[in-house]
């Protein structure tokens, strides 16, 4: 029983029952929402185990969400026969990992400079960075294709370094335009602003440089922000479709999302489509489940300022 000012306070049994019922209903609602949002994933995985005819016949009922009937892994075998899944996955992993790692470094340093350093015009710079978020990528995609086709590049051929123009059909054209991100810089700026500046002043008195403060003080205290930016960078980098379709024609350099084209060229094999999407969705789920706690705490911390 709770004690208040030396007196034992008896709780009303009706109040305890009301709280218990509210908690029960809250859990039931949350479980119901979780099951509702899991339906598409369950349908995708279950359909990947069925032949096309059974997928279409089961769509109208609960059998669409149950692994019943003629099930097997034949669709997955057909996927590997139709497209170079391993190569597409490797390309996406390379592009995504480089974008995430380089983006964390570049965007966090930019956020540190805006939030911790004192220099004229930083508010204007932050406003311009935020303003870039309202520009749809589709509006600048075609001009970007022209500019990347004119950029210089170095080629290593036959043991010699050769100079050429054009980034098309390369890894860098899929990586470099997406390293800097306005929202990531804004999120880092907001989160870094919550760290007491007294730590910076104490470190400066001890002779630490700004980069040392960034590396040894701010970064270790900003794990949730880094996890959030990693997730928010990983998802669009992994799901890129429009840009690689425009700048990459070499099959050896295509990412997984461009590989979806292969399943809609002739007769659509829905079982193979579901098998392919199941395989390329798995890394996204693994990354999100690994960082979900840090993601939630960072969003809550970066959105509230005292």
PDB file of C-alpha atoms in Angstrom:
ATOM      1  CA  UNK A   1       0.000   0.000   0.000  1.00  0.00           C
ATOM      2  CA  UNK A   2       1.315   3.493  -0.726  1.00  0.00           C
ATOM      3  CA  UNK A   3       2.395   5.633   2.257  1.00  0.00           C
ATOM      4  CA  UNK A   4       1.809   9.417   2.301  1.00  0.00           C
ATOM      5  CA  UNK A   5       3.103  11.626   5.189  1.00  0.00           C
ATOM      6  CA  UNK A   6       3.366   8.620   7.481  1.00  0.00           C
ATOM      7  CA  UNK A   7      -0.188   7.454   6.810  1.00  0.00           C
ATOM      8  CA  UNK A   8      -1.132   4.377   4.831  1.00  0.00           C
ATOM      9  CA  UNK A   9      -3.391   5.272   1.935  1.00  0.00           C
ATOM     10  CA  UNK A  10      -5.833   2.608   0.892  1.00  0.00           C
ATOM     11  CA  UNK A  11      -6.677   2.573  -2.794  1.00  0.00           C
ATOM     12  CA  UNK A  12     -10.226   2.089  -3.867  1.00  0.00           C
ATOM     13  CA  UNK A  13     -10.627  -1.452  -5.312  1.00  0.00           C
ATOM     14  CA  UNK A  14     -12.808   0.065  -7.994  1.00  0.00           C
ATOM     15  CA  UNK A  15     -10.002   2.413  -9.026  1.00  0.00           C
ATOM     16  CA  UNK A  16      -7.542  -0.484  -9.280  1.00  0.00           C
ATOM     17  CA  UNK A  17     -10.002  -2.427 -11.381  1.00  0.00           C
ATOM     18  CA  UNK A  18     -10.585   0.553 -13.660  1.00  0.00           C
ATOM     19  CA  UNK A  19      -6.852   0.981 -14.225  1.00  0.00           C
ATOM     20  CA  UNK A  20      -6.446  -2.721 -14.904  1.00  0.00           C
ATOM     21  CA  UNK A  21      -9.248  -2.654 -17.473  1.00  0.00           C
ATOM     22  CA  UNK A  22      -7.776   0.404 -19.171  1.00  0.00           C
ATOM     23  CA  UNK A  23      -4.377  -1.264 -19.368  1.00  0.00           C
ATOM     24  CA  UNK A  24      -5.926  -4.426 -20.772  1.00  0.00           C
ATOM     25  CA  UNK A  25      -7.829  -2.522 -23.439  1.00  0.00           C
ATOM     26  CA  UNK A  26      -4.703  -0.553 -24.341  1.00  0.00           C
ATOM     27  CA  UNK A  27      -2.751  -3.763 -24.860  1.00  0.00           C
ATOM     28  CA  UNK A  28      -5.567  -5.259 -26.927  1.00  0.00           C
ATOM     29  CA  UNK A  29      -5.705  -2.173 -29.165  1.00  0.00           C
ATOM     30  CA  UNK A  30      -1.925  -2.171 -29.635  1.00  0.00           C
ATOM     31  CA  UNK A  31      -1.887  -5.888 -30.440  1.00  0.00           C
ATOM     32  CA  UNK A  32      -4.721  -5.382 -32.913  1.00  0.00           C
ATOM     33  CA  UNK A  33      -2.854  -2.553 -34.646  1.00  0.00           C
ATOM     34  CA  UNK A  34       0.320  -4.642 -34.787  1.00  0.00           C
ATOM     35  CA  UNK A  35      -1.534  -7.564 -36.362  1.00  0.00           C
ATOM     36  CA  UNK A  36      -3.241  -5.219 -38.844  1.00  0.00           C
ATOM     37  CA  UNK A  37       0.049  -3.706 -40.012  1.00  0.00           C
ATOM     38  CA  UNK A  38       1.668  -7.146 -40.213  1.00  0.00           C
ATOM     39  CA  UNK A  39      -0.976  -8.448 -42.651  1.00  0.00           C
ATOM     40  CA  UNK A  40       0.847  -7.200 -45.807  1.00  0.00           C
ATOM     41  CA  UNK A  41       4.123  -8.802 -44.686  1.00  0.00           C
ATOM     42  CA  UNK A  42       2.400 -12.068 -43.814  1.00  0.00           C
ATOM     43  CA  UNK A  43       0.595 -12.073 -47.157  1.00  0.00           C
ATOM     44  CA  UNK A  44       3.866 -11.436 -48.999  1.00  0.00           C
ATOM     45  CA  UNK A  45       5.783 -14.225 -47.272  1.00  0.00           C
ATOM     46  CA  UNK A  46       2.946 -16.756 -47.470  1.00  0.00           C
ATOM     47  CA  UNK A  47       2.280 -15.955 -51.145  1.00  0.00           C
ATOM     48  CA  UNK A  48       5.959 -16.480 -51.947  1.00  0.00           C
ATOM     49  CA  UNK A  49       5.453 -20.151 -51.044  1.00  0.00           C
ATOM     50  CA  UNK A  50       2.442 -20.698 -53.344  1.00  0.00           C
ATOM     51  CA  UNK A  51       2.037 -21.109 -57.130  1.00  0.00           C
ATOM     52  CA  UNK A  52       0.428 -18.257 -59.051  1.00  0.00           C
ATOM     53  CA  UNK A  53      -2.941 -19.954 -59.489  1.00  0.00           C
ATOM     54  CA  UNK A  54      -3.330 -20.586 -55.775  1.00  0.00           C
ATOM     55  CA  UNK A  55      -2.309 -17.014 -54.917  1.00  0.00           C
ATOM     56  CA  UNK A  56      -5.089 -15.612 -57.106  1.00  0.00           C
ATOM     57  CA  UNK A  57      -7.684 -18.071 -55.831  1.00  0.00           C
ATOM     58  CA  UNK A  58      -6.849 -17.419 -52.153  1.00  0.00           C
ATOM     59  CA  UNK A  59      -6.899 -13.614 -52.379  1.00  0.00           C
ATOM     60  CA  UNK A  60     -10.551 -13.304 -51.429  1.00  0.00           C
ATOM     61  CA  UNK A  61     -10.316 -15.163 -48.090  1.00  0.00           C
ATOM     62  CA  UNK A  62      -8.262 -15.925 -45.009  1.00  0.00           C
ATOM     63  CA  UNK A  63      -6.343 -18.636 -46.878  1.00  0.00           C
ATOM     64  CA  UNK A  64      -4.292 -15.807 -48.405  1.00  0.00           C
ATOM     65  CA  UNK A  65      -2.629 -15.346 -44.992  1.00  0.00           C
ATOM     66  CA  UNK A  66      -2.184 -19.028 -44.182  1.00  0.00           C
ATOM     67  CA  UNK A  67       0.560 -21.380 -45.490  1.00  0.00           C
ATOM     68  CA  UNK A  68      -1.883 -24.005 -46.725  1.00  0.00           C
ATOM     69  CA  UNK A  69      -2.239 -25.829 -50.006  1.00  0.00           C
ATOM     70  CA  UNK A  70       0.570 -26.463 -52.480  1.00  0.00           C
ATOM     71  CA  UNK A  71       3.430 -24.657 -50.732  1.00  0.00           C
ATOM     72  CA  UNK A  72       7.160 -24.887 -51.311  1.00  0.00           C
ATOM     73  CA  UNK A  73      10.338 -22.970 -52.145  1.00  0.00           C
ATOM     74  CA  UNK A  74      10.037 -23.318 -55.922  1.00  0.00           C
ATOM     75  CA  UNK A  75       9.410 -19.577 -56.377  1.00  0.00           C
ATOM     76  CA  UNK A  76      12.709 -18.735 -54.702  1.00  0.00           C
ATOM     77  CA  UNK A  77      14.542 -21.129 -57.016  1.00  0.00           C
ATOM     78  CA  UNK A  78      12.881 -19.499 -60.028  1.00  0.00           C
ATOM     79  CA  UNK A  79      13.943 -16.044 -58.810  1.00  0.00           C
ATOM     80  CA  UNK A  80      17.603 -17.050 -58.830  1.00  0.00           C
ATOM     81  CA  UNK A  81      17.173 -18.470 -62.331  1.00  0.00           C
ATOM     82  CA  UNK A  82      15.550 -15.290 -63.672  1.00  0.00           C
ATOM     83  CA  UNK A  83      17.718 -12.523 -62.164  1.00  0.00           C
ATOM     84  CA  UNK A  84      21.238 -12.293 -60.660  1.00  0.00           C
ATOM     85  CA  UNK A  85      19.913 -11.806 -57.144  1.00  0.00           C
ATOM     86  CA  UNK A  86      23.305 -12.159 -55.502  1.00  0.00           C
ATOM     87  CA  UNK A  87      24.835  -9.436 -57.653  1.00  0.00           C
ATOM     88  CA  UNK A  88      21.896  -7.079 -57.112  1.00  0.00           C
ATOM     89  CA  UNK A  89      22.056  -7.612 -53.349  1.00  0.00           C
ATOM     90  CA  UNK A  90      25.807  -7.007 -53.307  1.00  0.00           C
ATOM     91  CA  UNK A  91      25.393  -3.764 -55.266  1.00  0.00           C
ATOM     92  CA  UNK A  92      22.679  -2.521 -52.912  1.00  0.00           C
ATOM     93  CA  UNK A  93      24.743  -3.436 -49.853  1.00  0.00           C
ATOM     94  CA  UNK A  94      27.790  -1.565 -51.196  1.00  0.00           C
ATOM     95  CA  UNK A  95      25.818   1.534 -52.158  1.00  0.00           C
ATOM     96  CA  UNK A  96      23.735   1.593 -48.976  1.00  0.00           C
ATOM     97  CA  UNK A  97      26.592   0.991 -46.539  1.00  0.00           C
ATOM     98  CA  UNK A  98      28.762   3.703 -48.111  1.00  0.00           C
ATOM     99  CA  UNK A  99      25.878   6.199 -48.151  1.00  0.00           C
ATOM    100  CA  UNK A 100      25.015   5.476 -44.507  1.00  0.00           C
ATOM    101  CA  UNK A 101      28.599   5.607 -43.187  1.00  0.00           C
ATOM    102  CA  UNK A 102      29.608   8.679 -45.208  1.00  0.00           C
ATOM    103  CA  UNK A 103      26.263  10.345 -44.455  1.00  0.00           C
ATOM    104  CA  UNK A 104      26.682   9.865 -40.707  1.00  0.00           C
ATOM    105  CA  UNK A 105      30.113  11.483 -40.839  1.00  0.00           C
ATOM    106  CA  UNK A 106      29.268  14.403 -43.158  1.00  0.00           C
ATOM    107  CA  UNK A 107      25.837  15.241 -41.756  1.00  0.00           C
ATOM    108  CA  UNK A 108      26.882  14.928 -38.108  1.00  0.00           C
ATOM    109  CA  UNK A 109      29.858  17.232 -38.651  1.00  0.00           C
ATOM    110  CA  UNK A 110      27.589  19.741 -40.373  1.00  0.00           C
ATOM    111  CA  UNK A 111      25.093  19.517 -37.516  1.00  0.00           C
ATOM    112  CA  UNK A 112      27.911  19.968 -35.008  1.00  0.00           C
ATOM    113  CA  UNK A 113      29.168  23.084 -36.787  1.00  0.00           C
ATOM    114  CA  UNK A 114      25.672  24.624 -36.817  1.00  0.00           C
ATOM    115  CA  UNK A 115      24.668  23.719 -33.266  1.00  0.00           C
ATOM    116  CA  UNK A 116      27.930  24.038 -31.287  1.00  0.00           C
ATOM    117  CA  UNK A 117      30.033  26.637 -33.084  1.00  0.00           C
ATOM    118  CA  UNK A 118      29.249  30.350 -33.012  1.00  0.00           C
ATOM    119  CA  UNK A 119      29.569  31.996 -36.425  1.00  0.00           C
ATOM    120  CA  UNK A 120      27.667  34.614 -38.377  1.00  0.00           C
ATOM    121  CA  UNK A 121      24.953  33.307 -40.674  1.00  0.00           C
ATOM    122  CA  UNK A 122      24.493  29.843 -39.205  1.00  0.00           C
ATOM    123  CA  UNK A 123      20.754  30.445 -38.808  1.00  0.00           C
ATOM    124  CA  UNK A 124      20.477  31.381 -42.480  1.00  0.00           C
ATOM    125  CA  UNK A 125      22.458  28.308 -43.483  1.00  0.00           C
ATOM    126  CA  UNK A 126      20.197  26.062 -41.424  1.00  0.00           C
ATOM    127  CA  UNK A 127      17.112  27.689 -42.973  1.00  0.00           C
ATOM    128  CA  UNK A 128      18.452  27.058 -46.478  1.00  0.00           C
ATOM    129  CA  UNK A 129      19.202  23.438 -45.578  1.00  0.00           C
ATOM    130  CA  UNK A 130      15.666  22.946 -44.266  1.00  0.00           C
ATOM    131  CA  UNK A 131      14.237  24.644 -47.368  1.00  0.00           C
ATOM    132  CA  UNK A 132      15.843  21.983 -49.559  1.00  0.00           C
ATOM    133  CA  UNK A 133      13.469  19.432 -48.022  1.00  0.00           C
ATOM    134  CA  UNK A 134      10.489  20.901 -49.906  1.00  0.00           C
ATOM    135  CA  UNK A 135      12.112  20.321 -53.322  1.00  0.00           C
ATOM    136  CA  UNK A 136      11.002  16.947 -54.763  1.00  0.00           C
ATOM    137  CA  UNK A 137      13.833  14.865 -56.135  1.00  0.00           C
ATOM    138  CA  UNK A 138      11.900  14.269 -59.358  1.00  0.00           C
ATOM    139  CA  UNK A 139      12.176  17.958 -60.230  1.00  0.00           C
ATOM    140  CA  UNK A 140      15.985  17.890 -60.254  1.00  0.00           C
ATOM    141  CA  UNK A 141      16.586  14.332 -61.462  1.00  0.00           C
ATOM    142  CA  UNK A 142      16.932  15.170 -65.177  1.00  0.00           C
ATOM    143  CA  UNK A 143      19.346  18.115 -64.645  1.00  0.00           C
ATOM    144  CA  UNK A 144      21.370  15.903 -62.308  1.00  0.00           C
ATOM    145  CA  UNK A 145      21.682  13.248 -65.019  1.00  0.00           C
ATOM    146  CA  UNK A 146      23.181  15.866 -67.323  1.00  0.00           C
ATOM    147  CA  UNK A 147      25.651  17.133 -64.729  1.00  0.00           C
ATOM    148  CA  UNK A 148      26.875  13.721 -63.593  1.00  0.00           C
ATOM    149  CA  UNK A 149      27.425  12.806 -67.241  1.00  0.00           C
ATOM    150  CA  UNK A 150      29.841  15.768 -67.487  1.00  0.00           C
ATOM    151  CA  UNK A 151      31.832  15.133 -64.310  1.00  0.00           C
ATOM    152  CA  UNK A 152      35.435  13.950 -64.647  1.00  0.00           C
ATOM    153  CA  UNK A 153      36.454  10.489 -63.494  1.00  0.00           C
ATOM    154  CA  UNK A 154      39.602   8.407 -63.245  1.00  0.00           C
ATOM    155  CA  UNK A 155      39.747   4.916 -64.770  1.00  0.00           C
ATOM    156  CA  UNK A 156      42.273   2.215 -63.915  1.00  0.00           C
ATOM    157  CA  UNK A 157      42.802   0.120 -67.028  1.00  0.00           C
ATOM    158  CA  UNK A 158      45.718  -2.115 -67.987  1.00  0.00           C
ATOM    159  CA  UNK A 159      47.757  -0.863 -65.048  1.00  0.00           C
ATOM    160  CA  UNK A 160      47.409   2.762 -66.110  1.00  0.00           C
ATOM    161  CA  UNK A 161      45.303   5.676 -64.871  1.00  0.00           C
ATOM    162  CA  UNK A 162      43.154   7.149 -67.619  1.00  0.00           C
ATOM    163  CA  UNK A 163      41.105  10.347 -67.516  1.00  0.00           C
ATOM    164  CA  UNK A 164      37.534  10.422 -68.808  1.00  0.00           C
ATOM    165  CA  UNK A 165      34.222  12.237 -68.395  1.00  0.00           C
ATOM    166  CA  UNK A 166      30.945  10.879 -67.112  1.00  0.00           C
ATOM    167  CA  UNK A 167      29.828   9.079 -63.956  1.00  0.00           C
ATOM    168  CA  UNK A 168      27.110   7.017 -65.626  1.00  0.00           C
ATOM    169  CA  UNK A 169      27.202   3.270 -64.972  1.00  0.00           C
ATOM    170  CA  UNK A 170      29.256   3.545 -61.814  1.00  0.00           C
ATOM    171  CA  UNK A 171      28.954   3.195 -58.056  1.00  0.00           C
ATOM    172  CA  UNK A 172      29.793   6.830 -57.332  1.00  0.00           C
ATOM    173  CA  UNK A 173      26.804   8.140 -59.290  1.00  0.00           C
ATOM    174  CA  UNK A 174      24.560   6.102 -56.971  1.00  0.00           C
ATOM    175  CA  UNK A 175      26.374   7.178 -53.810  1.00  0.00           C
ATOM    176  CA  UNK A 176      27.791  10.714 -53.848  1.00  0.00           C
ATOM    177  CA  UNK A 177      24.568  12.683 -54.637  1.00  0.00           C
ATOM    178  CA  UNK A 178      22.873  11.193 -51.546  1.00  0.00           C
ATOM    179  CA  UNK A 179      25.528  11.526 -48.851  1.00  0.00           C
ATOM    180  CA  UNK A 180      24.553  15.017 -47.681  1.00  0.00           C
ATOM    181  CA  UNK A 181      20.943  15.170 -46.480  1.00  0.00           C
ATOM    182  CA  UNK A 182      19.049  18.183 -45.174  1.00  0.00           C
ATOM    183  CA  UNK A 183      16.843  16.285 -42.743  1.00  0.00           C
ATOM    184  CA  UNK A 184      19.791  14.399 -41.268  1.00  0.00           C
ATOM    185  CA  UNK A 185      21.660  17.664 -40.697  1.00  0.00           C
ATOM    186  CA  UNK A 186      18.558  19.160 -39.060  1.00  0.00           C
ATOM    187  CA  UNK A 187      18.103  16.142 -36.786  1.00  0.00           C
ATOM    188  CA  UNK A 188      21.754  16.182 -35.722  1.00  0.00           C
ATOM    189  CA  UNK A 189      21.540  19.924 -35.082  1.00  0.00           C
ATOM    190  CA  UNK A 190      18.481  19.501 -32.878  1.00  0.00           C
ATOM    191  CA  UNK A 191      19.962  16.615 -30.914  1.00  0.00           C
ATOM    192  CA  UNK A 192      23.390  18.213 -30.446  1.00  0.00           C
ATOM    193  CA  UNK A 193      21.673  21.345 -29.124  1.00  0.00           C
ATOM    194  CA  UNK A 194      20.354  19.322 -26.160  1.00  0.00           C
ATOM    195  CA  UNK A 195      23.896  18.485 -24.990  1.00  0.00           C
ATOM    196  CA  UNK A 196      25.146  21.051 -22.404  1.00  0.00           C
ATOM    197  CA  UNK A 197      27.623  23.513 -23.879  1.00  0.00           C
ATOM    198  CA  UNK A 198      29.474  23.512 -20.556  1.00  0.00           C
ATOM    199  CA  UNK A 199      31.151  20.316 -21.720  1.00  0.00           C
ATOM    200  CA  UNK A 200      32.577  22.179 -24.702  1.00  0.00           C
ATOM    201  CA  UNK A 201      33.848  25.012 -22.532  1.00  0.00           C
ATOM    202  CA  UNK A 202      35.546  22.639 -20.104  1.00  0.00           C
ATOM    203  CA  UNK A 203      37.182  20.757 -22.972  1.00  0.00           C
ATOM    204  CA  UNK A 204      38.363  23.986 -24.607  1.00  0.00           C
ATOM    205  CA  UNK A 205      39.976  25.079 -21.334  1.00  0.00           C
ATOM    206  CA  UNK A 206      41.871  21.769 -21.312  1.00  0.00           C
ATOM    207  CA  UNK A 207      43.128  22.517 -24.808  1.00  0.00           C
ATOM    208  CA  UNK A 208      40.858  20.251 -26.838  1.00  0.00           C
ATOM    209  CA  UNK A 209      40.175  21.161 -30.442  1.00  0.00           C
ATOM    210  CA  UNK A 210      36.669  21.355 -31.864  1.00  0.00           C
ATOM    211  CA  UNK A 211      37.194  18.088 -33.710  1.00  0.00           C
ATOM    212  CA  UNK A 212      38.289  16.426 -30.452  1.00  0.00           C
ATOM    213  CA  UNK A 213      35.133  17.733 -28.766  1.00  0.00           C
ATOM    214  CA  UNK A 214      33.058  16.359 -31.630  1.00  0.00           C
ATOM    215  CA  UNK A 215      34.784  12.971 -31.575  1.00  0.00           C
ATOM    216  CA  UNK A 216      35.212  12.359 -27.839  1.00  0.00           C
ATOM    217  CA  UNK A 217      32.290  14.244 -26.255  1.00  0.00           C
ATOM    218  CA  UNK A 218      29.406  14.870 -28.652  1.00  0.00           C
ATOM    219  CA  UNK A 219      29.484  11.631 -30.664  1.00  0.00           C
ATOM    220  CA  UNK A 220      29.537   9.267 -27.633  1.00  0.00           C
ATOM    221  CA  UNK A 221      26.536  11.138 -26.154  1.00  0.00           C
ATOM    222  CA  UNK A 222      24.527  11.007 -29.402  1.00  0.00           C
ATOM    223  CA  UNK A 223      24.017   7.306 -30.003  1.00  0.00           C
ATOM    224  CA  UNK A 224      20.215   7.571 -30.490  1.00  0.00           C
ATOM    225  CA  UNK A 225      20.629  10.360 -33.056  1.00  0.00           C
ATOM    226  CA  UNK A 226      23.162   8.342 -35.037  1.00  0.00           C
ATOM    227  CA  UNK A 227      20.913   5.278 -34.936  1.00  0.00           C
ATOM    228  CA  UNK A 228      17.942   7.309 -36.180  1.00  0.00           C
ATOM    229  CA  UNK A 229      19.871   8.886 -39.032  1.00  0.00           C
ATOM    230  CA  UNK A 230      21.278   5.479 -39.940  1.00  0.00           C
ATOM    231  CA  UNK A 231      17.759   4.067 -40.297  1.00  0.00           C
ATOM    232  CA  UNK A 232      16.389   7.097 -42.145  1.00  0.00           C
ATOM    233  CA  UNK A 233      19.371   6.997 -44.514  1.00  0.00           C
ATOM    234  CA  UNK A 234      19.323   3.248 -44.977  1.00  0.00           C
ATOM    235  CA  UNK A 235      15.680   3.018 -46.076  1.00  0.00           C
ATOM    236  CA  UNK A 236      15.743   5.414 -49.079  1.00  0.00           C
ATOM    237  CA  UNK A 237      19.220   4.244 -50.087  1.00  0.00           C
ATOM    238  CA  UNK A 238      18.074   0.611 -50.137  1.00  0.00           C
ATOM    239  CA  UNK A 239      14.800   1.475 -51.911  1.00  0.00           C
ATOM    240  CA  UNK A 240      16.317   3.594 -54.703  1.00  0.00           C
ATOM    241  CA  UNK A 241      14.615   2.919 -58.021  1.00  0.00           C
ATOM    242  CA  UNK A 242      14.154   6.072 -60.112  1.00  0.00           C
ATOM    243  CA  UNK A 243      17.749   7.328 -59.982  1.00  0.00           C
ATOM    244  CA  UNK A 244      19.482   3.971 -60.701  1.00  0.00           C
ATOM    245  CA  UNK A 245      17.022   3.369 -63.544  1.00  0.00           C
ATOM    246  CA  UNK A 246      18.163   6.644 -65.131  1.00  0.00           C
ATOM    247  CA  UNK A 247      21.927   6.446 -64.634  1.00  0.00           C
ATOM    248  CA  UNK A 248      22.767   2.716 -64.532  1.00  0.00           C
ATOM    249  CA  UNK A 249      22.360   0.528 -67.604  1.00  0.00           C
ATOM    250  CA  UNK A 250      25.021  -2.056 -66.777  1.00  0.00           C
ATOM    251  CA  UNK A 251      23.377  -5.075 -65.144  1.00  0.00           C
ATOM    252  CA  UNK A 252      26.473  -5.663 -63.017  1.00  0.00           C
ATOM    253  CA  UNK A 253      25.884  -2.357 -61.187  1.00  0.00           C
ATOM    254  CA  UNK A 254      22.117  -2.407 -60.724  1.00  0.00           C
ATOM    255  CA  UNK A 255      20.590  -2.474 -57.191  1.00  0.00           C
ATOM    256  CA  UNK A 256      17.820  -4.757 -55.999  1.00  0.00           C
ATOM    257  CA  UNK A 257      14.903  -2.413 -56.682  1.00  0.00           C
ATOM    258  CA  UNK A 258      15.772  -2.095 -60.358  1.00  0.00           C
ATOM    259  CA  UNK A 259      15.681  -5.885 -60.471  1.00  0.00           C
ATOM    260  CA  UNK A 260      11.895  -5.720 -60.052  1.00  0.00           C
ATOM    261  CA  UNK A 261      11.673  -4.816 -63.745  1.00  0.00           C
ATOM    262  CA  UNK A 262      12.667  -8.345 -64.711  1.00  0.00           C
ATOM    263  CA  UNK A 263       9.436  -9.820 -63.318  1.00  0.00           C
ATOM    264  CA  UNK A 264       7.074  -7.612 -65.338  1.00  0.00           C
ATOM    265  CA  UNK A 265       8.600  -7.882 -68.801  1.00  0.00           C
ATOM    266  CA  UNK A 266       6.477 -10.824 -70.012  1.00  0.00           C
ATOM    267  CA  UNK A 267       3.789 -12.645 -68.069  1.00  0.00           C
ATOM    268  CA  UNK A 268       3.875 -11.546 -64.442  1.00  0.00           C
ATOM    269  CA  UNK A 269       4.841 -14.398 -62.098  1.00  0.00           C
ATOM    270  CA  UNK A 270       3.309 -13.231 -58.839  1.00  0.00           C
ATOM    271  CA  UNK A 271       4.830 -16.006 -56.779  1.00  0.00           C
ATOM    272  CA  UNK A 272       8.299 -15.009 -57.945  1.00  0.00           C
ATOM    273  CA  UNK A 273       7.526 -11.346 -57.308  1.00  0.00           C
ATOM    274  CA  UNK A 274       6.536 -12.171 -53.726  1.00  0.00           C
ATOM    275  CA  UNK A 275       9.638 -14.312 -53.249  1.00  0.00           C
ATOM    276  CA  UNK A 276      11.905 -11.551 -54.558  1.00  0.00           C
ATOM    277  CA  UNK A 277      10.270  -8.842 -52.444  1.00  0.00           C
ATOM    278  CA  UNK A 278      10.511 -11.086 -49.374  1.00  0.00           C
ATOM    279  CA  UNK A 279      14.250 -11.440 -49.878  1.00  0.00           C
ATOM    280  CA  UNK A 280      14.897  -7.729 -50.372  1.00  0.00           C
ATOM    281  CA  UNK A 281      12.625  -6.746 -47.463  1.00  0.00           C
ATOM    282  CA  UNK A 282      14.451  -8.910 -44.935  1.00  0.00           C
ATOM    283  CA  UNK A 283      17.517  -6.596 -44.565  1.00  0.00           C
ATOM    284  CA  UNK A 284      15.224  -3.611 -43.951  1.00  0.00           C
ATOM    285  CA  UNK A 285      13.390  -5.427 -41.146  1.00  0.00           C
ATOM    286  CA  UNK A 286      16.650  -6.572 -39.565  1.00  0.00           C
ATOM    287  CA  UNK A 287      18.087  -3.042 -39.520  1.00  0.00           C
ATOM    288  CA  UNK A 288      14.916  -1.505 -38.115  1.00  0.00           C
ATOM    289  CA  UNK A 289      14.506  -4.135 -35.379  1.00  0.00           C
ATOM    290  CA  UNK A 290      18.158  -3.698 -34.404  1.00  0.00           C
ATOM    291  CA  UNK A 291      17.849   0.083 -33.990  1.00  0.00           C
ATOM    292  CA  UNK A 292      14.182   0.619 -33.158  1.00  0.00           C
ATOM    293  CA  UNK A 293      14.709   1.505 -29.485  1.00  0.00           C
ATOM    294  CA  UNK A 294      17.352   4.109 -30.304  1.00  0.00           C
ATOM    295  CA  UNK A 295      15.153   5.375 -33.145  1.00  0.00           C
ATOM    296  CA  UNK A 296      12.171   6.031 -30.887  1.00  0.00           C
ATOM    297  CA  UNK A 297      14.230   7.667 -28.128  1.00  0.00           C
ATOM    298  CA  UNK A 298      16.036   9.922 -30.611  1.00  0.00           C
ATOM    299  CA  UNK A 299      12.829  11.117 -32.281  1.00  0.00           C
ATOM    300  CA  UNK A 300      11.376  11.943 -28.859  1.00  0.00           C
ATOM    301  CA  UNK A 301      14.529  13.748 -27.696  1.00  0.00           C
ATOM    302  CA  UNK A 302      15.167  15.689 -30.902  1.00  0.00           C
ATOM    303  CA  UNK A 303      11.586  16.913 -31.193  1.00  0.00           C
ATOM    304  CA  UNK A 304      11.375  18.449 -27.709  1.00  0.00           C
ATOM    305  CA  UNK A 305      13.454  21.452 -26.717  1.00  0.00           C
ATOM    306  CA  UNK A 306      13.356  23.175 -23.355  1.00  0.00           C
TER     307      UNK A 306
END
